[in-house]
């Protein structure tokens, strides 16, 4: 009996429902962390002790330069050109529009969700030496007025939660791995994709850690940033799709999915 199977970028059958499940879990986890920040619940219990530990022990000299360089891996000046460049490259290589659409979806949803969360939660950064949360949709109205109305002045509320650098990193480096080695990527290769995805967690973890070590963000804000990044990453991954190029088992050299290929049973 002839069967047709489409492989996902890691060489396994495409499972969009499993991606949706992971996305739902990430959204739920982000909602829990946000709620804990709003009510100053147990998940924020370590925020102040960690701040008290790192604040008087800031690195200096070469160590400070190194820590700041690592933290900047989460800056949009780094992450946006990287993702847009890879997405456009994949499109120009004949991979269709999905790569750049996935990039734009990830970056756009992160910009919108991140800004709304930051403004609506209204948390002070640790550098002020106080942990105050002043949430409300009025914050969003004030921010929108400051952003859209000429002469309205700058928004004066606090926007510390979640960490934008941590979210940027959590979106950028795993998505870059998929754009390079996934089925819709530049050089489809399941084993390299698995390695790249594993390695991508290094800058993700490093950026979030530096945000806390350098006292830019409370510990729970780095966690919130990672979860926000995971939400937009999985959203972008759904847009990217399973891909159809060579590099996965069961594919011909011209990138077509083979029907009734060898099953390994003789």
Tab-separated table of C-alpha atoms in Angstrom:
chain	number	residue	atom	x	y	z
A	1	UNK	CA	0.000	0.000	0.000
A	2	UNK	CA	1.370	3.369	-1.008
A	3	UNK	CA	1.624	5.944	1.758
A	4	UNK	CA	2.523	9.612	1.731
A	5	UNK	CA	4.345	11.126	4.691
A	6	UNK	CA	5.751	14.581	5.049
A	7	UNK	CA	8.791	14.869	7.257
A	8	UNK	CA	9.315	17.659	9.749
A	9	UNK	CA	12.628	19.566	9.866
A	10	UNK	CA	14.102	17.179	12.402
A	11	UNK	CA	13.376	14.193	10.177
A	12	UNK	CA	10.275	13.021	12.052
A	13	UNK	CA	6.710	13.164	10.701
A	14	UNK	CA	5.269	16.675	10.847
A	15	UNK	CA	3.155	17.128	13.986
A	16	UNK	CA	1.564	20.598	13.943
A	17	UNK	CA	-0.773	19.575	16.749
A	18	UNK	CA	2.216	18.873	18.991
A	19	UNK	CA	3.543	22.357	18.216
A	20	UNK	CA	0.156	23.798	19.119
A	21	UNK	CA	0.293	21.859	22.376
A	22	UNK	CA	3.728	23.241	23.224
A	23	UNK	CA	2.512	26.726	22.293
A	24	UNK	CA	-0.475	26.382	24.606
A	25	UNK	CA	1.823	25.220	27.409
A	26	UNK	CA	4.157	28.186	26.859
A	27	UNK	CA	1.231	30.624	26.881
A	28	UNK	CA	-0.075	29.080	30.103
A	29	UNK	CA	3.355	29.243	31.756
A	30	UNK	CA	3.783	32.887	30.730
A	31	UNK	CA	0.338	33.671	32.126
A	32	UNK	CA	1.247	32.035	35.454
A	33	UNK	CA	4.535	33.933	35.762
A	34	UNK	CA	2.817	37.215	34.843
A	35	UNK	CA	0.125	36.576	37.441
A	36	UNK	CA	2.772	35.802	40.062
A	37	UNK	CA	4.540	39.074	39.296
A	38	UNK	CA	1.277	41.002	39.556
A	39	UNK	CA	0.415	39.512	42.953
A	40	UNK	CA	4.049	39.249	44.129
A	41	UNK	CA	3.564	35.514	44.603
A	42	UNK	CA	6.010	32.723	45.484
A	43	UNK	CA	7.601	32.695	42.015
A	44	UNK	CA	9.000	36.151	42.761
A	45	UNK	CA	10.376	35.170	46.179
A	46	UNK	CA	13.967	35.018	44.938
A	47	UNK	CA	13.850	38.328	43.089
A	48	UNK	CA	14.914	40.524	45.968
A	49	UNK	CA	17.534	38.144	47.472
A	50	UNK	CA	19.174	37.754	44.057
A	51	UNK	CA	19.137	41.524	43.548
A	52	UNK	CA	20.687	42.032	46.989
A	53	UNK	CA	23.377	39.488	46.084
A	54	UNK	CA	24.387	40.835	42.671
A	55	UNK	CA	23.870	44.580	43.151
A	56	UNK	CA	27.004	45.202	45.264
A	57	UNK	CA	29.050	42.661	43.318
A	58	UNK	CA	28.895	44.036	39.789
A	59	UNK	CA	31.752	42.920	37.510
A	60	UNK	CA	34.386	45.438	36.504
A	61	UNK	CA	36.937	45.866	33.749
A	62	UNK	CA	37.206	42.996	31.242
A	63	UNK	CA	34.594	40.928	33.083
A	64	UNK	CA	32.086	43.756	32.792
A	65	UNK	CA	32.858	44.177	29.103
A	66	UNK	CA	32.365	40.445	28.550
A	67	UNK	CA	29.097	40.363	30.495
A	68	UNK	CA	27.723	43.338	28.566
A	69	UNK	CA	28.791	41.774	25.258
A	70	UNK	CA	26.889	38.591	26.137
A	71	UNK	CA	23.837	40.597	27.190
A	72	UNK	CA	23.888	42.436	23.860
A	73	UNK	CA	23.246	39.156	22.061
A	74	UNK	CA	19.640	39.882	22.995
A	75	UNK	CA	19.556	43.373	21.508
A	76	UNK	CA	17.320	43.974	18.522
A	77	UNK	CA	20.263	45.559	16.707
A	78	UNK	CA	21.724	42.033	16.699
A	79	UNK	CA	18.665	39.810	16.538
A	80	UNK	CA	16.570	41.579	13.891
A	81	UNK	CA	19.268	41.747	11.163
A	82	UNK	CA	20.222	38.122	11.857
A	83	UNK	CA	16.699	36.763	11.448
A	84	UNK	CA	15.705	39.010	8.555
A	85	UNK	CA	18.941	38.197	6.747
A	86	UNK	CA	18.470	34.447	7.140
A	87	UNK	CA	14.811	34.672	6.147
A	88	UNK	CA	15.540	36.646	2.987
A	89	UNK	CA	18.447	34.378	2.106
A	90	UNK	CA	16.201	31.327	2.369
A	91	UNK	CA	13.593	32.979	0.135
A	92	UNK	CA	16.197	33.944	-2.469
A	93	UNK	CA	17.418	30.333	-2.470
A	94	UNK	CA	13.993	29.239	-3.654
A	95	UNK	CA	12.471	28.102	-0.365
A	96	UNK	CA	9.248	30.024	-0.878
A	97	UNK	CA	7.874	32.838	1.294
A	98	UNK	CA	7.473	30.866	4.528
A	99	UNK	CA	10.930	31.647	6.006
A	100	UNK	CA	10.555	35.420	5.837
A	101	UNK	CA	6.893	35.199	6.873
A	102	UNK	CA	7.946	33.195	9.931
A	103	UNK	CA	10.586	35.801	10.780
A	104	UNK	CA	8.151	38.694	10.414
A	105	UNK	CA	5.545	36.831	12.468
A	106	UNK	CA	8.017	36.185	15.268
A	107	UNK	CA	9.445	39.700	15.348
A	108	UNK	CA	6.056	41.365	14.976
A	109	UNK	CA	4.291	39.308	17.619
A	110	UNK	CA	7.190	39.813	20.030
A	111	UNK	CA	7.109	43.579	19.522
A	112	UNK	CA	3.360	43.750	20.144
A	113	UNK	CA	3.105	41.247	23.002
A	114	UNK	CA	6.298	42.410	24.682
A	115	UNK	CA	5.307	46.069	24.622
A	116	UNK	CA	1.777	45.403	25.876
A	117	UNK	CA	3.038	43.212	28.717
A	118	UNK	CA	5.724	45.666	29.774
A	119	UNK	CA	3.378	48.631	29.789
A	120	UNK	CA	0.359	46.852	31.296
A	121	UNK	CA	2.321	45.255	34.165
A	122	UNK	CA	4.204	48.449	35.035
A	123	UNK	CA	6.992	46.982	37.159
A	124	UNK	CA	9.994	48.929	38.414
A	125	UNK	CA	13.509	47.709	37.511
A	126	UNK	CA	15.866	46.539	40.266
A	127	UNK	CA	18.222	49.469	39.687
A	128	UNK	CA	15.689	51.686	41.498
A	129	UNK	CA	16.071	49.615	44.651
A	130	UNK	CA	12.316	49.067	45.029
A	131	UNK	CA	10.022	46.379	43.658
A	132	UNK	CA	6.725	48.026	42.787
A	133	UNK	CA	4.087	46.814	40.348
A	134	UNK	CA	1.506	49.319	39.101
A	135	UNK	CA	-0.582	47.414	36.539
A	136	UNK	CA	-3.538	48.598	34.518
A	137	UNK	CA	-4.898	49.198	31.048
A	138	UNK	CA	-4.602	52.891	31.804
A	139	UNK	CA	-0.869	52.386	31.371
A	140	UNK	CA	-1.486	51.178	27.822
A	141	UNK	CA	-3.690	54.191	27.057
A	142	UNK	CA	-1.034	56.558	28.403
A	143	UNK	CA	1.700	54.798	26.450
A	144	UNK	CA	-0.336	54.865	23.237
A	145	UNK	CA	-0.998	58.565	23.686
A	146	UNK	CA	2.689	59.276	24.229
A	147	UNK	CA	3.627	57.178	21.212
A	148	UNK	CA	0.986	58.408	18.773
A	149	UNK	CA	0.175	61.998	19.702
A	150	UNK	CA	2.531	64.729	18.609
A	151	UNK	CA	3.865	66.757	21.523
A	152	UNK	CA	2.459	64.346	24.115
A	153	UNK	CA	5.880	63.740	25.643
A	154	UNK	CA	7.472	60.435	26.546
A	155	UNK	CA	5.792	57.672	28.505
A	156	UNK	CA	6.877	57.887	32.142
A	157	UNK	CA	5.674	54.530	33.427
A	158	UNK	CA	7.849	51.546	34.303
A	159	UNK	CA	8.307	48.749	31.786
A	160	UNK	CA	10.646	46.218	33.371
A	161	UNK	CA	8.619	42.964	33.053
A	162	UNK	CA	9.369	40.851	31.078
A	163	UNK	CA	12.986	41.056	29.950
A	164	UNK	CA	13.013	42.033	26.286
A	165	UNK	CA	16.600	40.866	25.787
A	166	UNK	CA	15.735	37.412	27.142
A	167	UNK	CA	12.685	37.213	24.885
A	168	UNK	CA	14.666	38.355	21.842
A	169	UNK	CA	17.287	35.678	22.451
A	170	UNK	CA	14.701	32.937	23.029
A	171	UNK	CA	13.099	33.762	19.687
A	172	UNK	CA	16.211	34.456	17.641
A	173	UNK	CA	18.694	31.655	18.144
A	174	UNK	CA	16.379	28.610	17.935
A	175	UNK	CA	14.586	30.170	14.950
A	176	UNK	CA	17.957	30.808	13.307
A	177	UNK	CA	18.718	27.099	13.713
A	178	UNK	CA	15.473	26.190	11.920
A	179	UNK	CA	16.162	28.738	9.180
A	180	UNK	CA	19.580	27.202	8.625
A	181	UNK	CA	18.964	23.472	8.929
A	182	UNK	CA	15.187	22.928	9.041
A	183	UNK	CA	13.123	21.559	6.177
A	184	UNK	CA	12.357	25.082	4.929
A	185	UNK	CA	15.863	26.275	5.718
A	186	UNK	CA	19.002	26.983	3.775
A	187	UNK	CA	20.815	23.699	4.365
A	188	UNK	CA	18.241	21.088	5.483
A	189	UNK	CA	19.906	18.470	7.658
A	190	UNK	CA	18.135	16.738	10.583
A	191	UNK	CA	21.239	15.947	12.645
A	192	UNK	CA	22.698	19.425	12.241
A	193	UNK	CA	19.331	20.884	13.131
A	194	UNK	CA	19.216	18.938	16.401
A	195	UNK	CA	22.744	20.066	17.260
A	196	UNK	CA	21.997	23.687	16.326
A	197	UNK	CA	18.809	23.721	18.390
A	198	UNK	CA	20.698	22.374	21.388
A	199	UNK	CA	23.514	24.875	20.933
A	200	UNK	CA	21.027	27.736	20.516
A	201	UNK	CA	20.044	27.308	24.155
A	202	UNK	CA	23.511	28.541	25.191
A	203	UNK	CA	23.032	32.184	24.108
A	204	UNK	CA	19.407	32.045	25.250
A	205	UNK	CA	20.452	31.019	28.761
A	206	UNK	CA	23.453	33.359	28.782
A	207	UNK	CA	21.470	36.455	27.845
A	208	UNK	CA	18.794	35.856	30.475
A	209	UNK	CA	21.422	35.145	33.116
A	210	UNK	CA	23.342	38.326	32.304
A	211	UNK	CA	20.158	40.374	32.548
A	212	UNK	CA	19.920	39.284	36.175
A	213	UNK	CA	23.639	39.248	37.004
A	214	UNK	CA	24.058	42.801	35.698
A	215	UNK	CA	20.971	43.798	37.716
A	216	UNK	CA	19.103	45.006	34.643
A	217	UNK	CA	16.119	42.781	35.463
A	218	UNK	CA	14.632	40.847	38.353
A	219	UNK	CA	15.114	37.088	38.165
A	220	UNK	CA	11.433	36.441	37.391
A	221	UNK	CA	11.656	38.926	34.521
A	222	UNK	CA	14.304	36.855	32.786
A	223	UNK	CA	12.044	33.821	33.217
A	224	UNK	CA	9.122	35.783	31.812
A	225	UNK	CA	11.247	36.888	28.869
A	226	UNK	CA	12.251	33.308	28.080
A	227	UNK	CA	8.606	32.226	28.131
A	228	UNK	CA	7.481	35.131	25.964
A	229	UNK	CA	10.250	34.257	23.528
A	230	UNK	CA	9.079	30.633	23.514
A	231	UNK	CA	5.520	31.721	22.695
A	232	UNK	CA	6.531	33.799	19.681
A	233	UNK	CA	9.132	31.218	18.616
A	234	UNK	CA	6.546	28.441	18.449
A	235	UNK	CA	4.168	30.767	16.626
A	236	UNK	CA	6.868	31.497	14.051
A	237	UNK	CA	7.657	27.781	13.827
A	238	UNK	CA	4.048	27.035	12.919
A	239	UNK	CA	4.255	29.607	10.124
A	240	UNK	CA	7.553	28.133	8.928
A	241	UNK	CA	5.892	24.753	8.427
A	242	UNK	CA	7.531	21.349	7.963
A	243	UNK	CA	9.405	22.264	4.795
A	244	UNK	CA	9.752	20.309	1.598
A	245	UNK	CA	13.413	20.394	0.682
A	246	UNK	CA	15.996	17.647	0.649
A	247	UNK	CA	17.836	16.651	3.769
A	248	UNK	CA	15.287	14.541	5.584
A	249	UNK	CA	14.878	10.778	5.293
A	250	UNK	CA	12.449	9.715	2.586
A	251	UNK	CA	13.263	12.636	0.283
A	252	UNK	CA	14.667	12.533	-3.172
A	253	UNK	CA	17.620	14.612	-4.233
A	254	UNK	CA	15.307	17.128	-5.892
A	255	UNK	CA	13.487	17.764	-2.619
A	256	UNK	CA	10.307	15.803	-3.399
A	257	UNK	CA	8.704	13.645	-0.756
A	258	UNK	CA	8.867	10.076	-1.995
A	259	UNK	CA	5.709	7.983	-2.089
A	260	UNK	CA	6.030	4.399	-0.931
A	261	UNK	CA	9.770	4.699	-0.332
A	262	UNK	CA	11.820	1.902	1.219
A	263	UNK	CA	10.439	1.007	4.601
A	264	UNK	CA	13.468	-0.896	5.794
A	265	UNK	CA	11.489	-4.149	5.892
A	266	UNK	CA	12.734	-5.590	2.554
